[in-house]
JSON list of C-alpha atoms in Angstrom, two decimals:
[
{"chain": "L", "resi": 1, "resn": "MET", "atom": "CA", "xyz": [-41.52, -157.43, -121.90]},
{"chain": "L", "resi": 2, "resn": "LYS", "atom": "CA", "xyz": [-38.96, -155.29, -123.71]},
{"chain": "L", "resi": 3, "resn": "LYS", "atom": "CA", "xyz": [-35.91, -154.16, -121.76]},
{"chain": "L", "resi": 4, "resn": "VAL", "atom": "CA", "xyz": [-34.68, -150.62, -121.11]},
{"chain": "L", "resi": 5, "resn": "GLY", "atom": "CA", "xyz": [-31.06, -149.87, -121.89]},
{"chain": "L", "resi": 6, "resn": "ILE", "atom": "CA", "xyz": [-29.44, -147.32, -119.62]},
{"chain": "L", "resi": 7, "resn": "ILE", "atom": "CA", "xyz": [-26.19, -145.92, -120.93]},
{"chain": "L", "resi": 8, "resn": "MET", "atom": "CA", "xyz": [-24.20, -143.41, -118.94]},
{"chain": "L", "resi": 9, "resn": "GLY", "atom": "CA", "xyz": [-21.19, -141.53, -120.17]},
{"chain": "L", "resi": 10, "resn": "SER", "atom": "CA", "xyz": [-19.28, -141.99, -116.92]},
{"chain": "L", "resi": 11, "resn": "ASP", "atom": "CA", "xyz": [-19.64, -143.95, -113.72]},
{"chain": "L", "resi": 12, "resn": "SER", "atom": "CA", "xyz": [-19.79, -140.58, -111.95]},
{"chain": "L", "resi": 13, "resn": "ASP", "atom": "CA", "xyz": [-23.37, -140.40, -113.32]},
{"chain": "L", "resi": 14, "resn": "LEU", "atom": "CA", "xyz": [-24.34, -143.48, -111.30]},
{"chain": "L", "resi": 15, "resn": "PRO", "atom": "CA", "xyz": [-25.79, -141.70, -108.22]},
{"chain": "L", "resi": 16, "resn": "VAL", "atom": "CA", "xyz": [-28.38, -140.02, -110.47]},
{"chain": "L", "resi": 17, "resn": "VAL", "atom": "CA", "xyz": [-28.93, -143.03, -112.74]},
{"chain": "L", "resi": 18, "resn": "GLU", "atom": "CA", "xyz": [-29.66, -145.27, -109.73]},
{"chain": "L", "resi": 19, "resn": "LYS", "atom": "CA", "xyz": [-32.99, -143.43, -109.34]},
{"chain": "L", "resi": 20, "resn": "ALA", "atom": "CA", "xyz": [-33.98, -144.62, -112.82]},
{"chain": "L", "resi": 21, "resn": "MET", "atom": "CA", "xyz": [-32.93, -148.17, -111.99]},
{"chain": "L", "resi": 22, "resn": "THR", "atom": "CA", "xyz": [-34.99, -148.10, -108.77]},
{"chain": "L", "resi": 23, "resn": "THR", "atom": "CA", "xyz": [-38.06, -146.81, -110.63]},
{"chain": "L", "resi": 24, "resn": "LEU", "atom": "CA", "xyz": [-37.75, -149.44, -113.35]},
{"chain": "L", "resi": 25, "resn": "GLY", "atom": "CA", "xyz": [-37.22, -152.15, -110.73]},
{"chain": "L", "resi": 26, "resn": "ASN", "atom": "CA", "xyz": [-40.32, -151.05, -108.82]},
{"chain": "L", "resi": 27, "resn": "LEU", "atom": "CA", "xyz": [-42.30, -151.49, -112.04]},
{"chain": "L", "resi": 28, "resn": "ASP", "atom": "CA", "xyz": [-40.71, -154.90, -112.76]},
{"chain": "L", "resi": 29, "resn": "ILE", "atom": "CA", "xyz": [-39.19, -153.62, -115.99]},
{"chain": "L", "resi": 30, "resn": "PRO", "atom": "CA", "xyz": [-35.97, -155.40, -116.98]},
{"chain": "L", "resi": 31, "resn": "TYR", "atom": "CA", "xyz": [-33.00, -153.19, -117.74]},
{"chain": "L", "resi": 32, "resn": "GLU", "atom": "CA", "xyz": [-29.28, -153.24, -118.43]},
{"chain": "L", "resi": 33, "resn": "VAL", "atom": "CA", "xyz": [-26.81, -150.54, -117.43]},
{"chain": "L", "resi": 34, "resn": "HIS", "atom": "CA", "xyz": [-23.56, -149.73, -119.24]},
{"chain": "L", "resi": 35, "resn": "VAL", "atom": "CA", "xyz": [-20.89, -147.03, -119.27]},
{"chain": "L", "resi": 36, "resn": "PHE", "atom": "CA", "xyz": [-20.13, -145.98, -122.84]},
{"chain": "L", "resi": 37, "resn": "SER", "atom": "CA", "xyz": [-18.73, -142.56, -123.63]},
{"chain": "L", "resi": 38, "resn": "ALA", "atom": "CA", "xyz": [-19.79, -140.75, -126.80]},
{"chain": "L", "resi": 39, "resn": "HIS", "atom": "CA", "xyz": [-16.22, -139.49, -127.14]},
{"chain": "L", "resi": 40, "resn": "ARG", "atom": "CA", "xyz": [-13.99, -142.12, -125.54]},
{"chain": "L", "resi": 41, "resn": "THR", "atom": "CA", "xyz": [-15.82, -145.32, -126.58]},
{"chain": "L", "resi": 42, "resn": "PRO", "atom": "CA", "xyz": [-17.92, -144.34, -129.61]},
{"chain": "L", "resi": 43, "resn": "GLU", "atom": "CA", "xyz": [-17.67, -147.78, -131.23]},
{"chain": "L", "resi": 44, "resn": "GLU", "atom": "CA", "xyz": [-19.07, -149.51, -128.15]},
{"chain": "L", "resi": 45, "resn": "ALA", "atom": "CA", "xyz": [-21.89, -146.97, -127.88]},
{"chain": "L", "resi": 46, "resn": "HIS", "atom": "CA", "xyz": [-22.74, -147.49, -131.55]},
{"chain": "L", "resi": 47, "resn": "ASN", "atom": "CA", "xyz": [-22.56, -151.29, -131.31]},
{"chain": "L", "resi": 48, "resn": "PHE", "atom": "CA", "xyz": [-24.91, -151.33, -128.33]},
{"chain": "L", "resi": 49, "resn": "THR", "atom": "CA", "xyz": [-27.62, -149.26, -129.99]},
{"chain": "L", "resi": 50, "resn": "ALA", "atom": "CA", "xyz": [-27.21, -150.80, -133.42]},
{"chain": "L", "resi": 51, "resn": "LYS", "atom": "CA", "xyz": [-28.02, -154.23, -131.92]},
{"chain": "L", "resi": 52, "resn": "ALA", "atom": "CA", "xyz": [-30.40, -153.11, -129.15]},
{"chain": "L", "resi": 53, "resn": "ARG", "atom": "CA", "xyz": [-33.66, -153.97, -130.89]},
{"chain": "L", "resi": 54, "resn": "GLU", "atom": "CA", "xyz": [-32.61, -157.50, -131.79]},
{"chain": "L", "resi": 55, "resn": "LYS", "atom": "CA", "xyz": [-31.43, -157.98, -128.19]},
{"chain": "L", "resi": 56, "resn": "GLY", "atom": "CA", "xyz": [-34.89, -157.20, -126.81]},
{"chain": "L", "resi": 57, "resn": "PHE", "atom": "CA", "xyz": [-34.61, -153.53, -125.91]},
{"chain": "L", "resi": 58, "resn": "GLY", "atom": "CA", "xyz": [-37.57, -151.22, -126.45]},
{"chain": "L", "resi": 59, "resn": "VAL", "atom": "CA", "xyz": [-36.22, -147.91, -125.12]},
{"chain": "L", "resi": 60, "resn": "ILE", "atom": "CA", "xyz": [-32.79, -146.47, -124.35]},
{"chain": "L", "resi": 61, "resn": "ILE", "atom": "CA", "xyz": [-31.92, -143.86, -121.73]},
{"chain": "L", "resi": 62, "resn": "GLY", "atom": "CA", "xyz": [-28.71, -141.93, -122.38]},
{"chain": "L", "resi": 63, "resn": "ALA", "atom": "CA", "xyz": [-27.37, -140.13, -119.30]},
{"chain": "L", "resi": 64, "resn": "ALA", "atom": "CA", "xyz": [-24.46, -137.71, -119.53]},
{"chain": "L", "resi": 65, "resn": "GLY", "atom": "CA", "xyz": [-23.11, -134.48, -118.14]},
{"chain": "L", "resi": 66, "resn": "LYS", "atom": "CA", "xyz": [-20.94, -131.69, -119.54]},
{"chain": "L", "resi": 67, "resn": "ALA", "atom": "CA", "xyz": [-21.00, -131.83, -123.36]},
{"chain": "L", "resi": 68, "resn": "ALA", "atom": "CA", "xyz": [-23.69, -134.53, -123.10]},
{"chain": "L", "resi": 69, "resn": "HIS", "atom": "CA", "xyz": [-23.63, -135.76, -126.70]},
{"chain": "L", "resi": 70, "resn": "LEU", "atom": "CA", "xyz": [-24.30, -139.32, -125.59]},
{"chain": "L", "resi": 71, "resn": "ALA", "atom": "CA", "xyz": [-28.08, -139.47, -126.13]},
{"chain": "L", "resi": 72, "resn": "GLY", "atom": "CA", "xyz": [-27.69, -138.01, -129.62]},
{"chain": "L", "resi": 73, "resn": "VAL", "atom": "CA", "xyz": [-24.92, -140.45, -130.49]},
{"chain": "L", "resi": 74, "resn": "LEU", "atom": "CA", "xyz": [-27.12, -143.31, -129.29]},
{"chain": "L", "resi": 75, "resn": "ALA", "atom": "CA", "xyz": [-30.13, -142.03, -131.24]},
{"chain": "L", "resi": 76, "resn": "ALA", "atom": "CA", "xyz": [-28.07, -141.80, -134.41]},
{"chain": "L", "resi": 77, "resn": "SER", "atom": "CA", "xyz": [-27.58, -145.58, -134.36]},
{"chain": "L", "resi": 78, "resn": "THR", "atom": "CA", "xyz": [-31.14, -146.77, -133.74]},
{"chain": "L", "resi": 79, "resn": "CYS", "atom": "CA", "xyz": [-34.78, -146.04, -134.47]},
{"chain": "L", "resi": 80, "resn": "LEU", "atom": "CA", "xyz": [-35.73, -147.10, -130.93]},
{"chain": "L", "resi": 81, "resn": "PRO", "atom": "CA", "xyz": [-36.90, -144.23, -128.71]},
{"chain": "L", "resi": 82, "resn": "VAL", "atom": "CA", "xyz": [-34.00, -142.58, -126.90]},
{"chain": "L", "resi": 83, "resn": "ILE", "atom": "CA", "xyz": [-34.52, -140.54, -123.75]},
{"chain": "L", "resi": 84, "resn": "GLY", "atom": "CA", "xyz": [-31.80, -138.06, -122.87]},
{"chain": "L", "resi": 85, "resn": "LEU", "atom": "CA", "xyz": [-31.05, -137.62, -119.18]},
{"chain": "L", "resi": 86, "resn": "PRO", "atom": "CA", "xyz": [-28.84, -134.55, -118.73]},
{"chain": "L", "resi": 87, "resn": "ILE", "atom": "CA", "xyz": [-26.69, -134.80, -115.62]},
{"chain": "L", "resi": 88, "resn": "LYS", "atom": "CA", "xyz": [-25.83, -131.77, -113.51]},
{"chain": "L", "resi": 89, "resn": "SER", "atom": "CA", "xyz": [-22.14, -131.10, -113.71]},
{"chain": "L", "resi": 90, "resn": "SER", "atom": "CA", "xyz": [-19.80, -128.51, -112.27]},
{"chain": "L", "resi": 91, "resn": "THR", "atom": "CA", "xyz": [-20.14, -126.54, -115.49]},
{"chain": "L", "resi": 92, "resn": "MET", "atom": "CA", "xyz": [-23.15, -124.22, -115.72]},
{"chain": "L", "resi": 93, "resn": "ASP", "atom": "CA", "xyz": [-25.12, -126.30, -113.17]},
{"chain": "L", "resi": 94, "resn": "GLY", "atom": "CA", "xyz": [-26.01, -128.76, -115.92]},
{"chain": "L", "resi": 95, "resn": "LEU", "atom": "CA", "xyz": [-27.50, -126.23, -118.34]},
{"chain": "L", "resi": 96, "resn": "ASP", "atom": "CA", "xyz": [-24.80, -127.21, -120.84]},
{"chain": "L", "resi": 97, "resn": "SER", "atom": "CA", "xyz": [-25.87, -130.85, -120.48]},
{"chain": "L", "resi": 98, "resn": "LEU", "atom": "CA", "xyz": [-29.51, -129.96, -121.00]},
{"chain": "L", "resi": 99, "resn": "LEU", "atom": "CA", "xyz": [-28.90, -127.88, -124.11]},
{"chain": "L", "resi": 100, "resn": "SER", "atom": "CA", "xyz": [-26.54, -130.44, -125.63]},
{"chain": "L", "resi": 101, "resn": "THR", "atom": "CA", "xyz": [-29.17, -133.14, -125.14]},
{"chain": "L", "resi": 102, "resn": "VAL", "atom": "CA", "xyz": [-32.30, -131.29, -126.22]},
{"chain": "L", "resi": 103, "resn": "GLN", "atom": "CA", "xyz": [-30.92, -129.43, -129.26]},
{"chain": "L", "resi": 104, "resn": "MET", "atom": "CA", "xyz": [-30.94, -132.28, -131.76]},
{"chain": "L", "resi": 105, "resn": "PRO", "atom": "CA", "xyz": [-31.00, -131.77, -135.52]},
{"chain": "L", "resi": 106, "resn": "GLY", "atom": "CA", "xyz": [-34.10, -132.69, -137.49]},
{"chain": "L", "resi": 107, "resn": "GLY", "atom": "CA", "xyz": [-34.40, -136.40, -138.20]},
{"chain": "L", "resi": 108, "resn": "ILE", "atom": "CA", "xyz": [-32.72, -137.67, -135.03]},
{"chain": "L", "resi": 109, "resn": "PRO", "atom": "CA", "xyz": [-35.14, -137.07, -132.13]},
{"chain": "L", "resi": 110, "resn": "VAL", "atom": "CA", "xyz": [-34.18, -137.44, -128.50]},
{"chain": "L", "resi": 111, "resn": "ALA", "atom": "CA", "xyz": [-36.84, -137.07, -125.83]},
{"chain": "L", "resi": 112, "resn": "THR", "atom": "CA", "xyz": [-35.27, -135.11, -122.99]},
{"chain": "L", "resi": 113, "resn": "VAL", "atom": "CA", "xyz": [-36.15, -134.90, -119.30]},
{"chain": "L", "resi": 114, "resn": "ALA", "atom": "CA", "xyz": [-35.03, -132.40, -116.69]},
{"chain": "L", "resi": 115, "resn": "ILE", "atom": "CA", "xyz": [-31.48, -132.13, -115.40]},
{"chain": "L", "resi": 116, "resn": "ASN", "atom": "CA", "xyz": [-31.00, -135.11, -113.05]},
{"chain": "L", "resi": 117, "resn": "GLY", "atom": "CA", "xyz": [-34.59, -136.21, -113.89]},
{"chain": "L", "resi": 118, "resn": "ALA", "atom": "CA", "xyz": [-33.81, -139.92, -113.66]},
{"chain": "L", "resi": 119, "resn": "GLU", "atom": "CA", "xyz": [-37.18, -140.91, -112.22]},
{"chain": "L", "resi": 120, "resn": "ASN", "atom": "CA", "xyz": [-39.00, -139.19, -115.08]},
{"chain": "L", "resi": 121, "resn": "ALA", "atom": "CA", "xyz": [-36.66, -140.78, -117.62]},
{"chain": "L", "resi": 122, "resn": "ALA", "atom": "CA", "xyz": [-37.61, -144.20, -116.24]},
{"chain": "L", "resi": 123, "resn": "LEU", "atom": "CA", "xyz": [-41.31, -143.33, -116.12]},
{"chain": "L", "resi": 124, "resn": "LEU", "atom": "CA", "xyz": [-41.23, -142.07, -119.71]},
{"chain": "L", "resi": 125, "resn": "ALA", "atom": "CA", "xyz": [-39.52, -145.31, -120.76]},
{"chain": "L", "resi": 126, "resn": "ALA", "atom": "CA", "xyz": [-42.24, -147.22, -118.91]},
{"chain": "L", "resi": 127, "resn": "GLN", "atom": "CA", "xyz": [-44.99, -145.23, -120.64]},
{"chain": "L", "resi": 128, "resn": "ILE", "atom": "CA", "xyz": [-43.45, -145.99, -124.03]},
{"chain": "L", "resi": 129, "resn": "LEU", "atom": "CA", "xyz": [-43.35, -149.70, -123.21]},
{"chain": "L", "resi": 130, "resn": "ALA", "atom": "CA", "xyz": [-46.90, -149.55, -121.79]},
{"chain": "L", "resi": 131, "resn": "VAL", "atom": "CA", "xyz": [-48.29, -148.74, -125.24]},
{"chain": "L", "resi": 132, "resn": "GLU", "atom": "CA", "xyz": [-48.04, -152.48, -125.93]},
{"chain": "L", "resi": 133, "resn": "ASP", "atom": "CA", "xyz": [-48.27, -153.81, -122.35]},
{"chain": "L", "resi": 134, "resn": "GLU", "atom": "CA", "xyz": [-51.59, -153.59, -120.51]},
{"chain": "L", "resi": 135, "resn": "VAL", "atom": "CA", "xyz": [-50.20, -154.87, -117.19]},
{"chain": "L", "resi": 136, "resn": "LEU", "atom": "CA", "xyz": [-47.54, -152.17, -117.18]},
{"chain": "L", "resi": 137, "resn": "TYR", "atom": "CA", "xyz": [-50.13, -149.56, -118.15]},
{"chain": "L", "resi": 138, "resn": "GLN", "atom": "CA", "xyz": [-52.22, -150.56, -115.13]},
{"chain": "L", "resi": 139, "resn": "LYS", "atom": "CA", "xyz": [-49.17, -150.34, -112.83]},
{"chain": "L", "resi": 140, "resn": "LEU", "atom": "CA", "xyz": [-48.50, -146.81, -114.07]},
{"chain": "L", "resi": 141, "resn": "THR", "atom": "CA", "xyz": [-52.16, -145.88, -113.59]},
{"chain": "L", "resi": 142, "resn": "LEU", "atom": "CA", "xyz": [-52.07, -147.19, -110.02]},
{"chain": "L", "resi": 143, "resn": "MET", "atom": "CA", "xyz": [-48.82, -145.32, -109.35]},
{"chain": "L", "resi": 144, "resn": "ARG", "atom": "CA", "xyz": [-50.43, -142.06, -110.45]},
{"chain": "L", "resi": 145, "resn": "LYS", "atom": "CA", "xyz": [-53.47, -142.74, -108.27]},
{"chain": "L", "resi": 146, "resn": "ASP", "atom": "CA", "xyz": [-51.21, -143.43, -105.27]},
{"chain": "L", "resi": 147, "resn": "ASN", "atom": "CA", "xyz": [-49.28, -140.21, -105.91]},
{"chain": "L", "resi": 148, "resn": "LYS", "atom": "CA", "xyz": [-52.55, -138.27, -106.06]},
{"chain": "L", "resi": 149, "resn": "GLU", "atom": "CA", "xyz": [-53.67, -139.72, -102.73]},
{"chain": "L", "resi": 150, "resn": "LYS", "atom": "CA", "xyz": [-50.35, -138.81, -101.09]},
{"chain": "L", "resi": 151, "resn": "VAL", "atom": "CA", "xyz": [-50.66, -135.19, -102.25]},
{"chain": "L", "resi": 152, "resn": "LEU", "atom": "CA", "xyz": [-54.26, -134.96, -101.08]},
{"chain": "L", "resi": 153, "resn": "ALA", "atom": "CA", "xyz": [-53.30, -136.37, -97.68]},
{"chain": "L", "resi": 154, "resn": "LYS", "atom": "CA", "xyz": [-50.60, -133.70, -97.35]},
{"chain": "L", "resi": 155, "resn": "ASN", "atom": "CA", "xyz": [-53.14, -131.08, -98.40]},
{"chain": "L", "resi": 156, "resn": "ARG", "atom": "CA", "xyz": [-55.51, -132.16, -95.62]},
{"chain": "L", "resi": 157, "resn": "VAL", "atom": "CA", "xyz": [-52.75, -131.81, -93.02]},
{"chain": "L", "resi": 158, "resn": "VAL", "atom": "CA", "xyz": [-51.88, -128.31, -94.24]},
{"chain": "L", "resi": 159, "resn": "GLU", "atom": "CA", "xyz": [-55.51, -127.25, -94.42]},
{"chain": "L", "resi": 160, "resn": "GLU", "atom": "CA", "xyz": [-56.21, -128.48, -90.87]},
{"chain": "L", "resi": 161, "resn": "LYS", "atom": "CA", "xyz": [-53.16, -126.68, -89.52]},
{"chain": "L", "resi": 162, "resn": "PHE", "atom": "CA", "xyz": [-53.49, -123.33, -91.28]},
{"chain": "L", "resi": 163, "resn": "ASN", "atom": "CA", "xyz": [-57.13, -122.85, -92.35]},
{"chain": "L", "resi": 164, "resn": "LYS", "atom": "CA", "xyz": [-59.00, -121.70, -89.26]}
]
């Protein structure tokens, strides 16, 4: 199975990024995590993505707050899918991170999830990998079924309590 690369711009992003790692781990998807800044370590960020495919990666998640150029910088160095994970920062409640991640120029796409949407970043990475992996596709299908059942169980409790 292909690996997922998770690159964060700062170790302060780790509390959010850990949710992506947990989700990937629950799906038995191998991953690597690194701290590479788009502005302070651009060579390292470029070197990682430029060699990612040959090192067995299938998808890259770029997590960053504030100016949040990281996912775009990563995408510029690879044709692998890159998922931007904007991190909520003290500035503008993360809206700056979201806009910096989602507003990419034509020719360099970055899929972008919600601010602090680490679980969805991991699930989107899993769905991309599942295009070629039937076992992973079935795990995702089962996960959705389980989520549906949990919601319906909560619905029954609410209905019993309030619908007289």
